[in-house]
Short mmCIF file of C-alpha atoms in Angstrom, two decimals:
data_model
loop_
_atom_site.label_atom_id
_atom_site.label_comp_id
_atom_site.label_asym_id
_atom_site.label_seq_id
_atom_site.Cartn_x
_atom_site.Cartn_y
_atom_site.Cartn_z
CA MET A 61 25.76 -70.45 -15.33
CA GLN A 62 22.75 -72.23 -13.84
CA LYS A 63 21.40 -70.96 -10.63
CA ARG A 64 20.48 -73.61 -7.80
CA VAL A 65 17.40 -73.19 -5.68
CA SER A 66 17.84 -74.51 -2.24
CA TRP A 67 15.14 -76.94 -0.76
CA THR A 68 14.73 -74.28 1.97
CA THR A 69 13.32 -71.72 -0.82
CA VAL A 70 11.20 -74.41 -2.30
CA VAL A 71 9.82 -75.54 1.09
CA ALA A 72 9.32 -71.88 2.05
CA PHE A 73 7.73 -71.24 -1.20
CA GLY A 74 5.32 -74.01 -0.73
CA VAL A 75 4.43 -73.28 2.83
CA MET A 76 3.49 -69.75 1.52
CA LEU A 77 1.35 -71.37 -1.07
CA ALA A 78 -0.34 -73.49 1.30
CA LEU A 79 -1.04 -70.67 3.64
CA ASP A 80 -2.44 -68.27 0.94
CA HIS A 81 -4.69 -71.39 -0.09
CA ALA A 82 -5.98 -72.04 3.67
CA GLN A 83 -6.69 -68.18 3.85
CA ALA A 84 -8.69 -68.39 0.37
CA GLN A 85 -10.60 -71.05 1.82
CA GLN A 86 -11.43 -69.33 5.29
CA ASP A 87 -12.25 -65.94 3.53
CA ALA A 88 -15.76 -65.53 2.48
CA PRO A 89 -18.43 -62.84 1.69
CA LEU A 90 -19.61 -61.23 4.97
CA GLU A 91 -23.25 -61.71 3.66
CA ASP A 92 -22.66 -65.78 3.38
CA VAL A 93 -21.08 -66.24 6.67
CA VAL A 94 -23.85 -64.13 8.49
CA ARG A 95 -26.60 -65.85 6.66
CA GLU A 96 -25.23 -69.07 7.74
CA ALA A 97 -24.81 -67.91 11.38
CA ALA A 98 -28.12 -66.41 11.36
CA GLY A 99 -29.86 -69.17 9.77
CA ARG A 100 -29.13 -71.59 12.79
CA SER A 101 -31.19 -69.12 15.02
CA THR A 102 -33.90 -67.85 12.69
CA LEU A 103 -37.48 -69.44 13.12
CA ALA A 104 -39.09 -67.78 10.09
CA ALA A 105 -36.79 -69.75 7.48
CA SER A 106 -38.01 -71.77 4.44
CA GLY A 107 -38.56 -75.44 5.70
CA GLY A 108 -38.64 -74.37 9.40
CA VAL A 109 -40.78 -76.06 11.75
CA PRO A 110 -44.21 -74.09 12.39
CA PHE A 111 -44.39 -72.45 15.86
CA HIS A 112 -46.13 -70.47 18.12
CA LEU A 113 -44.32 -67.68 20.01
CA LYS A 114 -45.02 -64.97 22.59
CA ALA A 115 -42.55 -62.34 23.82
CA THR A 116 -42.66 -59.13 26.13
CA ILE A 117 -40.36 -56.13 25.18
CA SER A 118 -39.40 -53.43 27.87
CA ASP A 119 -36.93 -50.90 28.80
CA GLU A 120 -35.35 -52.84 31.65
CA LYS A 121 -32.86 -49.98 32.53
CA LYS A 122 -35.26 -46.91 32.95
CA HIS A 123 -38.76 -48.66 32.92
CA ASP A 124 -40.16 -46.34 30.63
CA PRO A 125 -43.61 -47.66 29.72
CA GLN A 126 -43.66 -46.23 26.40
CA TRP A 127 -41.50 -49.15 25.38
CA ASP A 128 -43.63 -52.01 27.00
CA ALA A 129 -45.02 -54.12 24.36
CA GLU A 130 -46.38 -57.83 23.90
CA VAL A 131 -45.76 -59.94 20.66
CA GLU A 132 -47.51 -62.96 19.69
CA GLU A 133 -46.87 -64.74 16.37
CA TRP A 134 -48.25 -67.89 14.83
CA TRP A 135 -46.00 -69.08 11.88
CA GLN A 136 -46.94 -71.95 9.38
CA SER A 137 -44.57 -70.84 6.53
CA PRO A 138 -42.91 -67.87 5.16
CA THR A 139 -46.03 -67.23 3.21
CA VAL A 140 -48.50 -68.06 5.77
CA TRP A 141 -48.34 -66.38 9.23
CA ARG A 142 -49.94 -64.16 11.70
CA ARG A 143 -48.52 -61.61 14.22
CA GLU A 144 -49.98 -59.31 16.83
CA PHE A 145 -48.24 -56.36 18.34
CA HIS A 146 -49.62 -54.30 21.30
CA SER A 147 -47.85 -51.36 22.78
CA LYS A 148 -48.97 -48.02 24.60
CA THR A 149 -48.91 -45.89 21.24
CA PHE A 150 -48.99 -48.45 18.67
CA SER A 151 -50.94 -51.81 17.98
CA GLN A 152 -50.80 -54.19 14.84
CA THR A 153 -52.56 -57.23 13.80
CA LEU A 154 -51.01 -58.70 10.39
CA VAL A 155 -52.07 -61.74 8.62
CA VAL A 156 -50.26 -63.09 5.51
CA ASN A 157 -51.57 -65.78 3.43
CA GLY A 158 -49.85 -66.14 0.15
CA ALA A 159 -50.24 -62.94 -1.94
CA ALA A 160 -53.06 -61.67 0.40
CA ARG A 161 -52.34 -59.47 3.50
CA GLU A 162 -55.01 -58.26 6.21
CA GLU A 163 -53.66 -55.48 8.56
CA HIS A 164 -55.39 -53.70 11.50
CA ILE A 165 -53.33 -50.74 12.74
CA ALA A 166 -53.91 -48.17 15.72
CA GLY A 167 -51.19 -45.27 16.07
CA PRO A 168 -49.44 -43.22 13.84
CA VAL A 169 -45.97 -45.06 13.52
CA PHE A 170 -44.63 -48.31 14.56
CA PRO A 171 -41.51 -47.28 16.74
CA GLU A 172 -38.33 -48.31 15.17
CA LEU A 173 -36.62 -50.19 18.14
CA LEU A 174 -39.70 -51.99 18.85
CA ARG A 175 -40.17 -52.90 15.13
CA ASN A 176 -36.85 -54.07 14.97
CA LEU A 177 -37.15 -56.61 17.76
CA THR A 178 -40.51 -57.60 16.58
CA VAL A 179 -39.13 -58.69 13.54
CA GLU A 180 -35.89 -60.10 14.89
CA LEU A 181 -37.60 -62.27 17.39
CA VAL A 182 -38.39 -64.55 14.42
CA ASP A 183 -36.01 -63.39 11.69
CA THR A 184 -32.62 -62.63 13.06
CA VAL A 185 -30.99 -60.62 10.04
CA PRO A 186 -33.83 -59.28 7.90
CA ARG A 187 -31.25 -57.50 5.44
CA PHE A 188 -28.81 -59.32 3.76
CA ASP A 189 -28.82 -57.25 0.75
CA GLN A 190 -27.23 -54.35 2.77
CA LEU A 191 -24.53 -56.70 3.92
CA ALA A 192 -23.96 -57.95 0.36
CA ALA A 193 -23.49 -54.23 -0.80
CA LEU A 194 -20.52 -53.50 1.31
CA HIS A 195 -18.36 -56.16 -0.43
CA ILE A 196 -16.62 -57.22 2.89
CA LYS A 197 -14.87 -60.54 3.31
CA VAL A 198 -14.33 -62.21 6.66
CA ASP A 199 -13.15 -65.44 8.20
CA LYS A 200 -15.45 -68.16 8.62
CA PRO A 201 -16.06 -69.80 12.05
CA ASP A 202 -13.46 -72.39 12.95
CA GLY A 203 -14.14 -73.53 16.48
CA THR A 204 -11.47 -71.18 18.04
CA PRO A 205 -12.24 -68.66 20.77
CA GLY A 206 -13.07 -64.99 20.00
CA GLN A 207 -15.45 -63.15 17.54
CA ILE A 208 -15.48 -62.68 13.82
CA LYS A 209 -16.11 -58.68 13.41
CA ALA A 210 -16.85 -56.20 10.66
CA LYS A 211 -17.72 -52.45 10.71
CA TRP A 212 -18.80 -50.17 8.31
CA GLU A 213 -20.36 -46.47 8.23
CA ILE A 214 -23.81 -45.30 7.01
CA PRO A 215 -23.21 -41.87 5.54
CA GLY A 216 -25.23 -39.05 5.94
CA SER A 217 -24.78 -35.58 4.15
CA ASP A 218 -26.81 -32.26 3.80
CA GLY A 219 -25.21 -31.74 0.55
CA THR A 220 -22.16 -29.80 2.23
CA THR A 221 -21.49 -31.41 5.58
CA THR A 222 -20.91 -35.17 5.75
CA ARG A 223 -20.83 -37.69 9.02
CA ALA A 224 -21.90 -41.33 9.29
CA LEU A 225 -23.50 -43.71 11.58
CA ALA A 226 -21.36 -46.44 12.77
CA ALA A 227 -22.63 -50.09 12.14
CA SER A 228 -21.08 -53.55 12.99
CA ILE A 229 -21.68 -57.06 13.29
CA ALA A 230 -20.17 -60.04 15.24
CA ILE A 231 -20.14 -63.82 14.88
CA SER A 232 -18.89 -66.23 17.28
CA ARG A 233 -15.76 -68.12 15.92
CA GLU A 234 -16.41 -70.87 18.14
CA THR A 235 -20.02 -71.77 17.87
CA GLY A 236 -20.76 -70.02 14.48
CA LEU A 237 -23.65 -68.36 16.09
CA PHE A 238 -24.71 -64.73 15.45
CA VAL A 239 -24.12 -62.53 18.56
CA TYR A 240 -24.85 -58.83 17.53
CA GLY A 241 -25.44 -56.60 14.40
CA GLY A 242 -27.22 -53.93 12.68
CA ASP A 243 -27.69 -51.20 10.40
CA ILE A 244 -29.82 -48.17 9.98
CA ASP A 245 -32.89 -50.28 9.95
CA TRP A 246 -32.21 -52.97 12.05
CA ASP A 247 -30.28 -53.85 15.11
CA VAL A 248 -30.08 -56.72 17.68
CA ALA A 249 -28.04 -58.64 20.06
CA LEU A 250 -28.88 -62.44 20.91
CA HIS A 251 -28.49 -63.92 24.36
CA ASP A 252 -29.54 -67.18 26.22
CA PHE A 253 -29.55 -69.57 23.42
CA ALA A 254 -31.98 -72.80 23.66
CA ASP A 255 -32.54 -75.66 21.24
CA PHE A 256 -35.97 -75.78 19.17
CA HIS A 257 -36.07 -78.64 16.62
CA GLY A 258 -32.00 -78.44 16.12
CA LYS A 259 -32.17 -74.73 16.00
CA GLN A 260 -30.27 -72.45 18.55
CA ILE A 261 -33.13 -69.70 19.47
CA ALA A 262 -32.37 -66.83 21.51
CA ARG A 263 -34.58 -66.51 24.44
CA ARG A 264 -33.44 -63.09 24.97
CA LEU A 265 -32.69 -60.22 22.46
CA THR A 266 -31.69 -56.62 22.94
CA ALA A 267 -31.68 -53.40 20.75
CA GLN A 268 -30.26 -50.00 21.41
CA SER A 269 -29.82 -46.84 19.40
CA GLN A 270 -26.85 -44.49 20.17
CA GLY A 271 -28.14 -41.97 22.82
CA GLY A 272 -31.45 -43.90 23.00
CA PRO A 273 -33.13 -46.57 25.26
CA GLN A 274 -31.72 -50.38 25.34
CA LEU A 275 -34.59 -52.55 24.97
CA THR A 276 -35.04 -56.24 26.01
CA ALA A 277 -37.34 -58.77 24.35
CA LYS A 278 -37.97 -61.99 26.38
CA VAL A 279 -39.54 -65.37 24.76
CA THR A 280 -41.90 -66.57 27.27
CA LEU A 281 -43.54 -69.31 25.30
CA LEU A 282 -42.04 -71.29 21.93
CA GLU A 283 -43.88 -74.18 21.11
CA ASP A 284 -44.90 -76.17 18.03
CA LEU A 285 -48.10 -74.70 16.25
CA ALA A 286 -51.13 -76.50 16.84
CA GLY A 287 -53.19 -77.76 13.92
CA SER A 288 -56.17 -75.89 15.33
CA GLU A 289 -54.65 -72.47 14.65
CA SER A 290 -55.11 -72.69 10.93
CA ALA A 291 -58.40 -70.60 11.20
CA GLY A 292 -56.27 -67.52 12.34
CA PHE A 293 -54.53 -67.60 8.84
CA VAL A 294 -57.84 -66.89 7.05
CA ILE A 295 -58.08 -63.36 5.11
CA ARG A 296 -61.42 -62.07 5.46
CA ARG A 297 -60.90 -58.40 4.41
CA PRO A 298 -57.51 -57.75 2.33
CA THR A 299 -55.85 -54.64 3.04
CA PRO A 300 -55.28 -52.70 -0.22
CA ALA A 301 -51.52 -52.38 -0.75
CA LYS A 302 -51.70 -48.49 -0.52
CA HIS A 303 -52.92 -48.87 3.07
CA GLN A 304 -50.38 -51.53 4.08
CA LEU A 305 -47.73 -50.35 6.60
CA ARG A 306 -44.31 -50.55 4.98
CA VAL A 307 -41.09 -49.14 6.15
CA VAL A 308 -38.20 -48.01 3.71
CA VAL A 309 -34.76 -46.56 4.20
CA VAL A 310 -34.57 -43.05 1.81
CA PRO A 311 -31.32 -41.43 1.26
CA GLU A 312 -31.07 -38.05 3.09
CA GLY A 313 -30.84 -36.29 -0.07
CA GLN A 314 -34.03 -37.45 -1.28
CA MET A 315 -35.71 -36.64 2.10
CA ARG A 316 -34.50 -33.05 2.06
CA LYS A 317 -36.21 -32.43 -1.36
CA LEU A 318 -39.61 -33.19 0.40
CA ILE A 319 -38.90 -30.85 3.32
CA LEU A 320 -42.06 -28.63 4.18
CA GLN A 321 -40.93 -27.15 7.38
CA ALA A 322 -37.20 -26.99 8.47
CA PRO A 323 -36.82 -24.44 11.30
CA GLN A 324 -32.90 -23.39 11.37
CA PRO A 325 -31.09 -25.35 14.10
CA LYS A 326 -30.20 -23.14 17.49
CA TRP A 327 -27.58 -24.44 19.34
CA PRO A 328 -27.56 -23.96 23.24
CA ALA A 329 -24.10 -22.72 24.77
CA VAL A 330 -22.52 -25.83 26.37
CA GLN A 331 -20.15 -26.38 29.36
CA THR A 332 -18.00 -28.83 27.86
CA GLY A 333 -16.86 -30.19 24.40
CA PRO A 334 -16.10 -28.70 21.12
CA LEU A 335 -17.79 -25.53 20.13
CA SER A 336 -18.00 -26.34 16.40
CA GLY A 337 -18.21 -29.62 14.47
CA THR A 338 -20.75 -31.83 12.87
CA MET A 339 -23.59 -34.45 13.77
CA VAL A 340 -25.70 -37.00 12.32
CA MET A 341 -28.88 -38.79 13.49
CA ARG A 342 -31.22 -41.19 12.49
CA ILE A 343 -35.10 -40.13 12.00
CA VAL A 344 -38.42 -42.02 11.63
CA VAL A 345 -41.02 -40.10 9.63
CA ASP A 346 -44.55 -41.52 9.78
CA ARG A 347 -46.72 -41.60 6.60
CA GLU A 348 -48.03 -38.19 7.07
CA GLY A 349 -44.48 -36.73 6.94
CA ASN A 350 -44.04 -36.06 10.69
CA VAL A 351 -40.86 -36.86 12.31
CA ARG A 352 -41.64 -39.34 15.09
CA SER A 353 -38.41 -39.98 16.69
CA VAL A 354 -34.66 -38.81 16.58
CA ASP A 355 -32.05 -41.34 17.78
CA ASP A 356 -28.62 -42.83 16.63
CA PHE A 357 -27.03 -39.83 17.61
CA PHE A 358 -23.39 -39.15 16.54
CA SER A 359 -21.76 -35.62 17.21
CA ASP A 360 -18.47 -34.00 17.92
CA ASN A 361 -20.41 -32.55 21.21
CA PRO A 362 -22.67 -35.17 22.65
CA ALA A 363 -24.09 -32.15 24.86
CA LEU A 364 -26.11 -31.00 22.00
CA GLN A 365 -28.22 -34.07 21.49
CA VAL A 366 -31.36 -33.27 23.44
CA ALA A 367 -31.42 -29.66 21.61
CA ALA A 368 -31.11 -31.59 18.14
CA GLN A 369 -33.72 -34.13 18.91
CA GLU A 370 -36.12 -31.43 20.20
CA GLN A 371 -35.72 -29.41 17.05
CA MET A 372 -35.59 -32.02 14.66
CA MET A 373 -39.15 -33.33 16.01
CA ARG A 374 -40.43 -29.92 14.54
CA TRP A 375 -39.46 -30.67 11.01
CA LYS A 376 -42.15 -31.81 8.62
CA PHE A 377 -41.86 -33.53 5.04
CA ARG A 378 -44.08 -34.29 2.20
CA PRO A 379 -45.18 -37.97 2.39
CA TYR A 380 -42.55 -40.10 0.80
CA PRO A 381 -44.19 -42.01 -2.16
CA ASP A 382 -43.17 -45.63 -2.81
CA ARG A 383 -45.29 -47.79 -5.12
CA ASP A 384 -48.10 -45.39 -5.04
CA ALA A 385 -48.43 -45.40 -1.42
CA SER A 386 -47.27 -43.29 1.49
CA VAL A 387 -44.68 -45.20 3.69
CA GLN A 388 -42.85 -45.20 6.98
CA VAL A 389 -39.26 -43.58 6.21
CA ILE A 390 -35.97 -44.26 8.12
CA SER A 391 -33.41 -41.62 7.06
CA THR A 392 -30.61 -39.43 8.38
CA LEU A 393 -30.17 -35.76 9.15
CA THR A 394 -26.61 -34.18 9.06
CA PHE A 395 -25.67 -30.73 10.22
CA PRO A 396 -22.70 -28.45 11.06
CA PHE A 397 -22.93 -26.93 14.39
CA SER A 398 -21.44 -23.68 15.91
CA THR A 399 -22.02 -22.61 19.55
CA THR A 400 -20.64 -20.80 22.48
CA ARG A 401 -19.35 -21.66 25.98
CA GLU A 402 -21.96 -21.61 28.85
CA GLU A 403 -20.91 -19.11 31.56
CA SER A 404 -20.82 -19.96 35.34
CA ALA A 405 -22.99 -18.41 37.79
CA ALA A 406 -20.12 -15.90 38.59
CA GLY A 407 -19.94 -14.97 35.05
CA ALA A 408 -16.67 -16.43 33.98
CA GLN A 409 -16.85 -18.94 31.22
CA MET A 410 -16.79 -22.68 31.77
CA PRO A 411 -13.66 -24.37 31.17
CA LYS A 412 -13.09 -25.93 27.99
#
C-alpha cells in the first residue's frame, strides 16, 4: 500500500532545509569573521592610507608611572614605517624599510601590556593564526543587537598539573566592528570609534591582564602622512637579525627544560579560600633569561597571587634561542599548591 505524505510534512521539511541553509550561510570560521571586523578598524593594512599617529598610554586607575608611555608612528606601507616608543623603563626606535630594519633599544624588556597596545594602535588583531588553530565557527554580523562571542582556553602544564588561562573575543552584531579580544600575547578592547578615510578607528584602547593593571591608550593625533616625512624611513645602520627585538610564545614544557634557577614555591597561610588546588600565570622572560613580569593569574585561591608573583620573579632560564638569536619570551608557569589556614591574633584559626 502506498504511503501518503502530507503537505504539512513537505512544508515542514522544506522549512528545515531553508533554516539549515540559512544557518550554513551565517556560520563562518572565527578567524574570517574577526579578520573582516578588525580590518575595518586597522590602520596598518595593505592598501591603507599612509598616516602619522601619536598616542599616550597610562594606568588611569592607579596612576602608576611605570606604565606611562608615548607612542608615535609614521606609516607609509606595511613594509615602510617608523615607530618610536618611550616609557620609564624601556624605549625603542624602530625603522622598517623593505627587508632592512634599524632598531635602537634602551631597557631590558618591552613590558608586555605596553607592547600589546603599541602594536594594536595600528594593527587591531595581530595573530589570526592563533584564531585559525582553534577551528571555531561563529555567526556573521547581521545588523541585530548584541555581540558575537567566542571563548577558549590557553593550557599551561608543569607535566603533571594542568590549568588554563581564559581567552575570548567579541564582535558587534549590529556594526560588525571588533569590540574586544585577546590571547596569551595580545589583548585589546576598542572604544570611541571615529572615521579616518572610511575606516572606523578607535581613539581609545584598553588592555588588562588578570590580576594586573588596566592600561588605556589614547590617540592624540591621527593625520595623513606628510610627503616630507620620507627621510625618516632611511636605514642608516641596519640592525643584524640576532640583535633585533623579537617576541615569541613558547610552550611551558619547552621553557621548563631551560630552567637554571627555580626555587621551590613556599605558600603562605591564607585567611580564606581553598587550602589546596592549582594555579597558572603568564610570564615574560627577557633575552637574558630573567623573568620580568608575572600576570594573568588564574588560581583556585587568588589570595596567593602576590606570593606567586614574588617567587616566580626569582626564577632564571637559559636564553631561548630562535633563529640563532635570543628572544623575549611569553610563556606560562603552572603549579599545584597546598597551604594552611592563617590564625587570628587570639590564636584561633580564621573561618573557612
